[in-house]
Short mmCIF file of C-alpha atoms and ligand atoms in Angstrom, two decimals:
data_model
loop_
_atom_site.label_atom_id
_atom_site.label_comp_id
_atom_site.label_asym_id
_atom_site.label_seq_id
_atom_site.Cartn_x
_atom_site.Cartn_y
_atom_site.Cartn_z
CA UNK D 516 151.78 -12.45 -115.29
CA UNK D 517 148.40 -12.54 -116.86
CA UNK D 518 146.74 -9.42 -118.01
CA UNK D 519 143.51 -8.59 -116.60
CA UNK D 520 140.36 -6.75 -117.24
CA UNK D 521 137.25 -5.86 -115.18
CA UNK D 522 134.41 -4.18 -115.44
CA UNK D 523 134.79 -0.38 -112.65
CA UNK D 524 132.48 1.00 -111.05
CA UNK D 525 134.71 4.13 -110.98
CA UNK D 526 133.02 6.52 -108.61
CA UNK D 527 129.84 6.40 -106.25
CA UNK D 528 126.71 6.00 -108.97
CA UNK D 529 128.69 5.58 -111.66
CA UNK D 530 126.80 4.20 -114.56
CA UNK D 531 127.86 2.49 -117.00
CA UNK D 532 130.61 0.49 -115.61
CA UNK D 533 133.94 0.55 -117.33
CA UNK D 534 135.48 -1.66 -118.39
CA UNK D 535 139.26 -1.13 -118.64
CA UNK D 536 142.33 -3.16 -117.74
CA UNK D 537 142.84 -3.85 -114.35
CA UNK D 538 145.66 -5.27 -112.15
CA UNK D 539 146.57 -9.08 -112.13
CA UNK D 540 147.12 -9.89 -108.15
CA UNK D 541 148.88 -12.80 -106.53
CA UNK D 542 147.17 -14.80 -103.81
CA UNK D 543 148.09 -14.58 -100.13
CA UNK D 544 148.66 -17.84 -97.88
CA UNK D 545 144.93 -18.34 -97.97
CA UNK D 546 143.35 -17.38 -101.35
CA UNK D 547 143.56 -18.69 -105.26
CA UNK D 548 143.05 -16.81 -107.97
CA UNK D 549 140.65 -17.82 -110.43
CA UNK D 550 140.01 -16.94 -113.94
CA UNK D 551 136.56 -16.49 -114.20
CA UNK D 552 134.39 -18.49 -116.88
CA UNK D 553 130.76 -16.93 -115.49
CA UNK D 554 129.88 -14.60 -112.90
CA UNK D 555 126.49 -13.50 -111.40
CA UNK D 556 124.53 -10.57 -110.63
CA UNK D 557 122.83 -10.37 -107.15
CA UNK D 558 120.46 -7.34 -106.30
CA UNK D 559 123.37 -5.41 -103.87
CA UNK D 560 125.11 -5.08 -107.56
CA UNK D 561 122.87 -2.70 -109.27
CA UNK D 562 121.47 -1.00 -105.81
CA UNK D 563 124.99 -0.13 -104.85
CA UNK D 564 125.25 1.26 -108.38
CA UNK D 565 122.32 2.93 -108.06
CA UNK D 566 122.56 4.01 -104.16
CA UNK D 567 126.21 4.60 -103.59
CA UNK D 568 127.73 5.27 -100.07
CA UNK D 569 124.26 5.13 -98.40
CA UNK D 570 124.31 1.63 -98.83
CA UNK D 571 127.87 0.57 -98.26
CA UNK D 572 129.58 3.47 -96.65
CA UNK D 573 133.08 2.17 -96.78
CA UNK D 574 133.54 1.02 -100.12
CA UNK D 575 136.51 3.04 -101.80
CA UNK D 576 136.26 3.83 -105.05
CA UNK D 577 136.94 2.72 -108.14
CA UNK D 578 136.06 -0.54 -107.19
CA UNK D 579 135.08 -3.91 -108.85
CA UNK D 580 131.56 -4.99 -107.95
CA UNK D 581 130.67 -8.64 -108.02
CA UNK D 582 129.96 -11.78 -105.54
CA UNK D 583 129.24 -14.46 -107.63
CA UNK D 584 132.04 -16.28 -109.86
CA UNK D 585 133.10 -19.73 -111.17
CA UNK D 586 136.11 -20.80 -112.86
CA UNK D 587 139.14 -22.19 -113.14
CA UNK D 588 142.03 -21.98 -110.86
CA UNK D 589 145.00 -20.43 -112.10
CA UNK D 590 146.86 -19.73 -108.90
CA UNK D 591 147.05 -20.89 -104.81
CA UNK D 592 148.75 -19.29 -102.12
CA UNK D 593 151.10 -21.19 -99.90
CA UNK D 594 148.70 -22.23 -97.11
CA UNK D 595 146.43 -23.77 -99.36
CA UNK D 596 145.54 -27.43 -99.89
CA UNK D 597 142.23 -27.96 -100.96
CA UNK D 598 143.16 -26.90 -104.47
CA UNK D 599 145.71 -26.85 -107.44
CA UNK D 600 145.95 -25.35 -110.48
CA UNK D 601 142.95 -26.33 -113.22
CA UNK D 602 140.79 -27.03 -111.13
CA UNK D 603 137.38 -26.33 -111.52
CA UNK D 604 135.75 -24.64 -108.36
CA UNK D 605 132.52 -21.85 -107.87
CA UNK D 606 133.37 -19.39 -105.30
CA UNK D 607 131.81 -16.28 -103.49
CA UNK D 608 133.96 -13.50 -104.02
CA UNK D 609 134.04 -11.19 -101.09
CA UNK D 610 135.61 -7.91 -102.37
CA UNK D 611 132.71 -5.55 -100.97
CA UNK D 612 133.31 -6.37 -97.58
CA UNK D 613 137.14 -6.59 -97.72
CA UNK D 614 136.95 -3.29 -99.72
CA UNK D 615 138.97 -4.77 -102.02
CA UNK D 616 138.49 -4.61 -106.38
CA UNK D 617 141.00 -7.37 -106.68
CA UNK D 618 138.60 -9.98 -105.07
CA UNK D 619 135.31 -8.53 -106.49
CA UNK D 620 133.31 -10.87 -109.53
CA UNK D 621 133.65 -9.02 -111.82
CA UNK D 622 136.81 -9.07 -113.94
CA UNK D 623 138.26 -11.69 -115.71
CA UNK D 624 140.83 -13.00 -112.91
CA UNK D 625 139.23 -12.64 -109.11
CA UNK D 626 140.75 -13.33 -105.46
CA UNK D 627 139.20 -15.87 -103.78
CA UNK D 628 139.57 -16.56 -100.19
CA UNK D 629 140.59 -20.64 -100.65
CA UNK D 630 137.62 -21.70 -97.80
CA UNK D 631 134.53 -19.60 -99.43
CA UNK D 632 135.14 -21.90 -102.57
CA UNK D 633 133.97 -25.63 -104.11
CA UNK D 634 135.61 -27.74 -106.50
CA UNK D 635 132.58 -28.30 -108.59
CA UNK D 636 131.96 -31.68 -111.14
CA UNK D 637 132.76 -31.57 -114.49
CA UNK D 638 129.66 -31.92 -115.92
CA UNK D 639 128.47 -28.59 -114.31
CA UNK D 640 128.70 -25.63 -116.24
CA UNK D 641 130.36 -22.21 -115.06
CA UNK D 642 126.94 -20.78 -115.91
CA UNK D 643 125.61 -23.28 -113.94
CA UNK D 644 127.84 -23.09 -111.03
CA UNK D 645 128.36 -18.97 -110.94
CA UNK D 646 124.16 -19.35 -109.79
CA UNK D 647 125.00 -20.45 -106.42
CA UNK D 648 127.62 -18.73 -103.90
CA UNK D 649 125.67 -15.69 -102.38
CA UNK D 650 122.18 -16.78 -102.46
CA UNK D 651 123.96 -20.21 -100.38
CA UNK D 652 126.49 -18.20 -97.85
CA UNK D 653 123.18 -16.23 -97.10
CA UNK D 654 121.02 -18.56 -96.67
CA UNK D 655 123.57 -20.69 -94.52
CA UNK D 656 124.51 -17.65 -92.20
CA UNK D 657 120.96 -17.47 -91.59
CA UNK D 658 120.26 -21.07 -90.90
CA UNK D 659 123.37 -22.13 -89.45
CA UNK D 660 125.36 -19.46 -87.62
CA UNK D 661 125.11 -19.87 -83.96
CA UNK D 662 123.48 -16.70 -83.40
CA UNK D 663 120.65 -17.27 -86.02
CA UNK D 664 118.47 -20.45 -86.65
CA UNK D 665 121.67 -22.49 -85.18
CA UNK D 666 120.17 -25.59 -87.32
CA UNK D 667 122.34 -28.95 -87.76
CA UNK D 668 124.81 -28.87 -90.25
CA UNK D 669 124.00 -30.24 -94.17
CA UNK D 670 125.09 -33.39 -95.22
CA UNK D 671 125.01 -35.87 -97.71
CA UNK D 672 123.29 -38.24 -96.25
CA UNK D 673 120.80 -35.90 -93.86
CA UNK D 674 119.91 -36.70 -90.14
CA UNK D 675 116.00 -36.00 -89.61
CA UNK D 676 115.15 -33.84 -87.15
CA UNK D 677 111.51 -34.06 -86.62
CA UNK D 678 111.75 -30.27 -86.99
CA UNK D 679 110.27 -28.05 -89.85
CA UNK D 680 111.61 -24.85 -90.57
CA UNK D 681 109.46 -22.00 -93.01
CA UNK D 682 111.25 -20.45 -96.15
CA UNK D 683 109.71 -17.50 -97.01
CA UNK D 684 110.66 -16.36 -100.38
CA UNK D 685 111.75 -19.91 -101.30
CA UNK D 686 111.70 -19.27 -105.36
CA UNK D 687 114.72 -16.47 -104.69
CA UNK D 688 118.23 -17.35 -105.60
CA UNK D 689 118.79 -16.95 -101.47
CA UNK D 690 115.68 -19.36 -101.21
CA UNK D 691 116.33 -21.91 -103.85
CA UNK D 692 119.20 -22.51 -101.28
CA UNK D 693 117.78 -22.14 -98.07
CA UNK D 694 115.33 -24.76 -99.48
CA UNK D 695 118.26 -26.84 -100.14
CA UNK D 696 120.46 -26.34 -97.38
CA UNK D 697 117.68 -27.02 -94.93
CA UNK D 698 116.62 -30.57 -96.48
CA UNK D 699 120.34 -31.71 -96.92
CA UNK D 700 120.29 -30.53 -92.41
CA UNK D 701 117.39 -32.91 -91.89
CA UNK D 702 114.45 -30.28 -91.65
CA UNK D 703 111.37 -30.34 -93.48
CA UNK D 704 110.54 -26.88 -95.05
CA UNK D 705 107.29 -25.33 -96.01
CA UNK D 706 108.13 -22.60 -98.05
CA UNK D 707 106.25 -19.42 -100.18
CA UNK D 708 106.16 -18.41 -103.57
CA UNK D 709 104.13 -17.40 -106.08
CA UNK D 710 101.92 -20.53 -107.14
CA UNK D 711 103.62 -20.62 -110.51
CA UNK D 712 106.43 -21.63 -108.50
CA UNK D 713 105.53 -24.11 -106.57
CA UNK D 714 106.58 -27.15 -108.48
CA UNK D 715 110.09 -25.60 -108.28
CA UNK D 716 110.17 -25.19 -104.75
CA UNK D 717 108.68 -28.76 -104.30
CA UNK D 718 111.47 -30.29 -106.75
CA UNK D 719 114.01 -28.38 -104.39
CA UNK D 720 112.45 -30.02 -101.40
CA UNK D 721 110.16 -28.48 -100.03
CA UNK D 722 107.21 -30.47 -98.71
CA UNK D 723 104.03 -27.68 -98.82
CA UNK D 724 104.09 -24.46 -101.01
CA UNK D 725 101.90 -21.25 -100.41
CA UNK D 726 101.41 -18.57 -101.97
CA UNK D 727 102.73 -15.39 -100.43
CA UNK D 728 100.07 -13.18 -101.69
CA UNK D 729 97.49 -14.90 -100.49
CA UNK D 730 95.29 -12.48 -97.90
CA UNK D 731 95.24 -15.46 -95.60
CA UNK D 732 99.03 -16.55 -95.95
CA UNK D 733 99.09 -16.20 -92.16
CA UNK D 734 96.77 -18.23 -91.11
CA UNK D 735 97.19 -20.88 -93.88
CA UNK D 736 101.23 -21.48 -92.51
CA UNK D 737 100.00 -21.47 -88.80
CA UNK D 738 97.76 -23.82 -90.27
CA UNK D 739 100.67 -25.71 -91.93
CA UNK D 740 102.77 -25.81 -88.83
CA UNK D 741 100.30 -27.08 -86.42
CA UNK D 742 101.43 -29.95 -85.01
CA UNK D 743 104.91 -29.68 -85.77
CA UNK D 744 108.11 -28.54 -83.80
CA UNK D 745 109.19 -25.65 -85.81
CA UNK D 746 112.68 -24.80 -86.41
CA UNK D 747 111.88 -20.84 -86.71
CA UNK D 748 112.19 -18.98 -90.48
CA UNK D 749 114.40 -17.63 -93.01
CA UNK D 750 112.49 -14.63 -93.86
CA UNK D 751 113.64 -13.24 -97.63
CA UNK D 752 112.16 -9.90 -98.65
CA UNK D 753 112.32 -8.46 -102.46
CA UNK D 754 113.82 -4.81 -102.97
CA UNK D 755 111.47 -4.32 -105.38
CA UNK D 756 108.75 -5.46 -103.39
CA UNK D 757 106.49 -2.67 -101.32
CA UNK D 758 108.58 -2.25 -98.09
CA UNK D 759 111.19 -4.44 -99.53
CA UNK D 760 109.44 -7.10 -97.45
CA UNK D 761 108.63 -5.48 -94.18
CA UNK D 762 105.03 -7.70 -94.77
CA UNK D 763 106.87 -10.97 -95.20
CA UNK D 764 109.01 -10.11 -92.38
CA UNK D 765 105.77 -9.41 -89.96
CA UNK D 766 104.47 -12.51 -91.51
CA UNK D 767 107.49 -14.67 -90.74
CA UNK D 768 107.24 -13.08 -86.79
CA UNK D 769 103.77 -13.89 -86.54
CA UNK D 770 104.18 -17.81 -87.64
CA UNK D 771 106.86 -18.13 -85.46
CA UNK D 772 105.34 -16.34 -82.59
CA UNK D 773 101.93 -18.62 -83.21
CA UNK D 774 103.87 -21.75 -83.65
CA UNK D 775 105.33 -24.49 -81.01
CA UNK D 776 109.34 -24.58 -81.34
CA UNK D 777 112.30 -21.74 -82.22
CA UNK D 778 110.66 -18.50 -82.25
CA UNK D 779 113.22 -17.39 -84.49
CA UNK D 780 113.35 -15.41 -87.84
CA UNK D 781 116.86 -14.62 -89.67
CA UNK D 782 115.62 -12.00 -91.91
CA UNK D 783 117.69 -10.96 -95.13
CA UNK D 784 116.05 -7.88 -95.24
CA UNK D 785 116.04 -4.86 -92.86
CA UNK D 786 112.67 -4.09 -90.37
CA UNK D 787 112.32 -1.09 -88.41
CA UNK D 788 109.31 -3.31 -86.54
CA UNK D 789 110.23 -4.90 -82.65
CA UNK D 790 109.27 -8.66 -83.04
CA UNK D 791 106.71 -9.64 -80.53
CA UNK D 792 107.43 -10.23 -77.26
CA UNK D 793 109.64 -13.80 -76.62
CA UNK D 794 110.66 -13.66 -80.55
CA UNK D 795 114.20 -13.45 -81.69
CA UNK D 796 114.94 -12.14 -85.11
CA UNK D 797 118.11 -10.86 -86.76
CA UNK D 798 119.55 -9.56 -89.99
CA UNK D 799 121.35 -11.48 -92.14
CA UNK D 800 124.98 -10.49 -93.29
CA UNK D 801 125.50 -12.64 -96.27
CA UNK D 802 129.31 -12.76 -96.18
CA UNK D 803 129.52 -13.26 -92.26
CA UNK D 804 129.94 -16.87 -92.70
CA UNK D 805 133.59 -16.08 -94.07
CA UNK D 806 134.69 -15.16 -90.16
CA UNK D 807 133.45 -18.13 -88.58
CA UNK D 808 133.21 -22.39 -88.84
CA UNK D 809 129.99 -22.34 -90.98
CA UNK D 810 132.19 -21.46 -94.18
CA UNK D 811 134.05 -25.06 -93.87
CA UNK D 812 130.92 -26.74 -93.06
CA UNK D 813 129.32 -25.49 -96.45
CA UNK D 814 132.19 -24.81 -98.90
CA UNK D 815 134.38 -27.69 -97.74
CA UNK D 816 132.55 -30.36 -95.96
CA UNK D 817 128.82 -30.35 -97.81
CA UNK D 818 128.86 -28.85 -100.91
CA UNK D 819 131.83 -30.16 -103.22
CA UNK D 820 130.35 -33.61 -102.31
CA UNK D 821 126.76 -32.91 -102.54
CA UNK D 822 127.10 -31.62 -106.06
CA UNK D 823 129.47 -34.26 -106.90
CA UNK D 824 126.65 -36.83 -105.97
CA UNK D 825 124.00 -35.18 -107.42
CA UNK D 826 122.53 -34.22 -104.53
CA UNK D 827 122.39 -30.71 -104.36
CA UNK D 828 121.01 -28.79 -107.96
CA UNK D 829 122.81 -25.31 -108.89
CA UNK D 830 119.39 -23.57 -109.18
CA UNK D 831 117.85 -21.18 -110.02
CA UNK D 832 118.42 -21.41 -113.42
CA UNK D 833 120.77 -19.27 -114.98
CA UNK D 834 119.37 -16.59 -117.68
CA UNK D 835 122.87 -15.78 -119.74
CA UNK D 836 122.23 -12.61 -121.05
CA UNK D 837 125.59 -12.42 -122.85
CA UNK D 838 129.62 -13.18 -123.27
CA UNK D 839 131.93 -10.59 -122.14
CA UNK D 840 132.24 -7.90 -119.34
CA UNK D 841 130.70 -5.89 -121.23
CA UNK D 842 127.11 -7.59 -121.05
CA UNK D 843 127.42 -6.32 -116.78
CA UNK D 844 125.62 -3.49 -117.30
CA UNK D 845 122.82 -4.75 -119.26
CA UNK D 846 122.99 -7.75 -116.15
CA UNK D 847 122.32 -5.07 -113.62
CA UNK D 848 119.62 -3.86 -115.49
CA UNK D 849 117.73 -6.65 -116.60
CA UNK D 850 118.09 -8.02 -112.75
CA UNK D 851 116.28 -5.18 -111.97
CA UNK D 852 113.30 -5.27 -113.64
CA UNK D 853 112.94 -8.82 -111.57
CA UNK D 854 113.37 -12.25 -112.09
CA UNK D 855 111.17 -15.00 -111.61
CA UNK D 856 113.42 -18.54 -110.23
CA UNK D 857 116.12 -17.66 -112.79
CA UNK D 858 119.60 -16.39 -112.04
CA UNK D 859 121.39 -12.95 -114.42
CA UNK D 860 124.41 -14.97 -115.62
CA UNK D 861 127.37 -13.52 -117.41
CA UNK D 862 129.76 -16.27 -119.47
CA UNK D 863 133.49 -14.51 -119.75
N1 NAP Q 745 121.33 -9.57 -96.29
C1 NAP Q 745 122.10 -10.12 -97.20
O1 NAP Q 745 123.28 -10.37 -97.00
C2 NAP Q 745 121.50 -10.48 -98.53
C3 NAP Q 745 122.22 -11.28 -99.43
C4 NAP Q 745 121.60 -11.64 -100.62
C5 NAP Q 745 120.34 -11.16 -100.91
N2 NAP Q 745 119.72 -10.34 -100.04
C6 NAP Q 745 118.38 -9.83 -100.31
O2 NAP Q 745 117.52 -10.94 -100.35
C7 NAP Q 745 116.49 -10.73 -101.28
C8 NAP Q 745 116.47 -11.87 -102.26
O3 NAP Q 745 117.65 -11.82 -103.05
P1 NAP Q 745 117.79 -12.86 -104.24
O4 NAP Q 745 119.00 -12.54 -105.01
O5 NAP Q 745 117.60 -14.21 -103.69
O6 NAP Q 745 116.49 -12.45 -105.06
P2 NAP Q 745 116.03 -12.85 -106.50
O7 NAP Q 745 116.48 -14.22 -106.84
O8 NAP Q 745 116.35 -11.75 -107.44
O9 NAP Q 745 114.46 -12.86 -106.26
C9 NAP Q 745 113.63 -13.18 -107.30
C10 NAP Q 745 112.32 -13.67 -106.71
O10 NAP Q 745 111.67 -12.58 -106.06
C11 NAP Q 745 110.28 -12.67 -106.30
N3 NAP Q 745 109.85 -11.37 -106.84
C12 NAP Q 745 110.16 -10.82 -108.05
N4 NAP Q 745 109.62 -9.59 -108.19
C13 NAP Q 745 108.95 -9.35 -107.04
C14 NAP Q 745 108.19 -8.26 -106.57
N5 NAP Q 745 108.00 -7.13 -107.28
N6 NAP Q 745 107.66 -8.36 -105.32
C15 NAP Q 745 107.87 -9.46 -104.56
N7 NAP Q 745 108.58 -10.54 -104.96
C16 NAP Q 745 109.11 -10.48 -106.19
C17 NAP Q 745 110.06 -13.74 -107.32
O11 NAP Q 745 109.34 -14.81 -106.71
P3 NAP Q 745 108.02 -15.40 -107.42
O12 NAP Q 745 108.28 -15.33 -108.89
O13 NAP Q 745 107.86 -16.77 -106.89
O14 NAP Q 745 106.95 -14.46 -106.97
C18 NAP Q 745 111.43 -14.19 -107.75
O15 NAP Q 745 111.58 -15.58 -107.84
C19 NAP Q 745 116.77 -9.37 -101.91
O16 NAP Q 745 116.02 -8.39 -101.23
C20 NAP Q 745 118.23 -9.17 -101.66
O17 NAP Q 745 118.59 -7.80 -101.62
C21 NAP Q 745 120.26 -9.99 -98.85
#
């Protein structure tokens, strides 16, 4: 049995992490075990750090934080048969809400569950790859799940739509993929950033950029969606923004509201605000997608082939900041100070 490692968080606030050995497990029927060649940092991983139980409340400690890994398959449990040993695959790693450390990120072997991972090409990096799975589960549960934006499923080869849908926040790791996501579903998106981003948010597909601190943002994306059906909004906020994003989320509610089509906003942030009257809006549980058919349609059905064909880009771009467990901590913090269309990688 392998020996394993990961980097604790052993008590509520702990900081630094530890890292220490840890135990190797086996898969059940539905899970592989991957040894991890990159994993990387989302915000939740340094705010839990820094917030303990009033952010999660369940999570038992010591714990392994992490949602983002890619790797290579050492292990598959009996009911599995969409992989085999060596395989190459990216996977979101769901520890936090199974309150389990054996399936967090961040250790050198993880528990995956088998249908919230990809096989991924050979010519994409782990670096590459670890970019992807929370900022896409999130940004799918939003846009697909049958109680959000309910949009048509991605494919390779999309079906237009005629609709257009707004990502707000599109330059975000959660937005680089709604972006995505969205086009490969047959929607157009307009999308915000700031205007250094634009060209990135235009080479993911979106077909207008605006810039979201503009003091007429509101009335320039009413402006945008005039004259189209629109397909409602993923709203992403920033947690080190003012509010973390209350203002985008009002902004979102007000397109929508203003707008001919799904007066809908799936919001990955939380707002104390009603929406107006006749708008729907809900928040966004990134792992959700795990408990329902939306998991298949991304993990199994769209994205192995999309990235296979070139047709979907693992963006943003990762920022390795170092090789080893030991470089989490420095992750968390550097992901804190903010990022700009770049993802805090960690090779292993
Ligand atoms: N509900 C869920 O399940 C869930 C899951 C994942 C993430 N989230 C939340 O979704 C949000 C986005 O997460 P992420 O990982 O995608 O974010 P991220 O990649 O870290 O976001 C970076 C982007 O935020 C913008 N930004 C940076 N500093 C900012 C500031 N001070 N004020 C406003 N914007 C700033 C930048 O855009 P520009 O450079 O273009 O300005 C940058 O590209 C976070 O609030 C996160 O907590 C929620």
């Amino acid at each position: 049995m392998p020996s394993n490692t990961a980097a604790w968080l052993t008590a509520a606030k702990a900081n630094p992490l530890e890292v220490k050995s840890a135990p190797y497990t086996s898969p059940h029927e539905n899970e592989i075990v991957v040894r991890n060649g990159a994993v990387a940092i989302n915000p939740v991983d340094w705010a839990i750090q820094e917030m303990g139980e009033t952010l999660f409340s369940w999570i038992k400690y010591p714990t392994v934080l992490g949602s983002d890994v890619a790797g290579e398959v050492v292990e598959v449990g009996s009911a599995v048969s969409r992989f085999k040993t060596g395989d190459r695959v990216l996977g979101h790693a769901v520890g936090l809400t199974e309150n389990e450390a054996s399936e967090g990120g961040f250790q050198a072997y993880t528990v995956l569950l088998a249908h919230m991972a990809s096989r991924i090409p050979d010519p994409l990096s782990y670096e590459s790859a670890a970019v992807l799975p929370l900022g896409l589960s999130t940004a799918a549960c939003g846009l697909f799940q049958k109680d959000y934006l309910a949009l048509q499923y991605p494919s390779v080869e999309p079906k237009p739509t005629g609709k257009a849908l707004l990502v707000w926040g599109g330059s975000t790791s959660v937005g680089s993929n709604g972006i995505q996501l969205a086009v490969a579903a047959g929607y157009e998106v307009i999308a915000t950033a700031s205007p250094k981003n634009f060209d990135y948010v235009k080479k993911l597909g979106a077909s207008q950029a605006f810039d979201y601190n503009s003091a007429s943002i509101v009335d320039e994306l009413i402006g945008a969606f005039k004259g189209k059906n629109i397909a409602g909004a993923l709203a992403i906020g920033n947690v080190l923004a003012a509010g973390n994003g209350a203002a985008a989320a009002a902004a979102c509610l007000e397109v929508v509201d203003k707008s001919k089509g799904n007066k809908f906003v799936a919001l990955t942030m939380r707002v104390s605000e009603n929406p107006p009257s006749g708008v729907g809006a809900k928040f966004i549980f990134g792992s959700s997608l795990k408990d329902n058919e939306v998991s298949a349609a991304v993990y199994g059905d769209f994205l192995p082939k999309a990235l296979a064909e070139g047709k979907y880009i693992a963006a943003p771009d990762p920022l390795v900041v170092g090789k080893g467990l030991e470089h989490i901590q420095a992750a968390f913090d550097l992901q804190k100070k903010g990022v700009s269309a770049k993802k805090v990688v960690v090779a292993l």
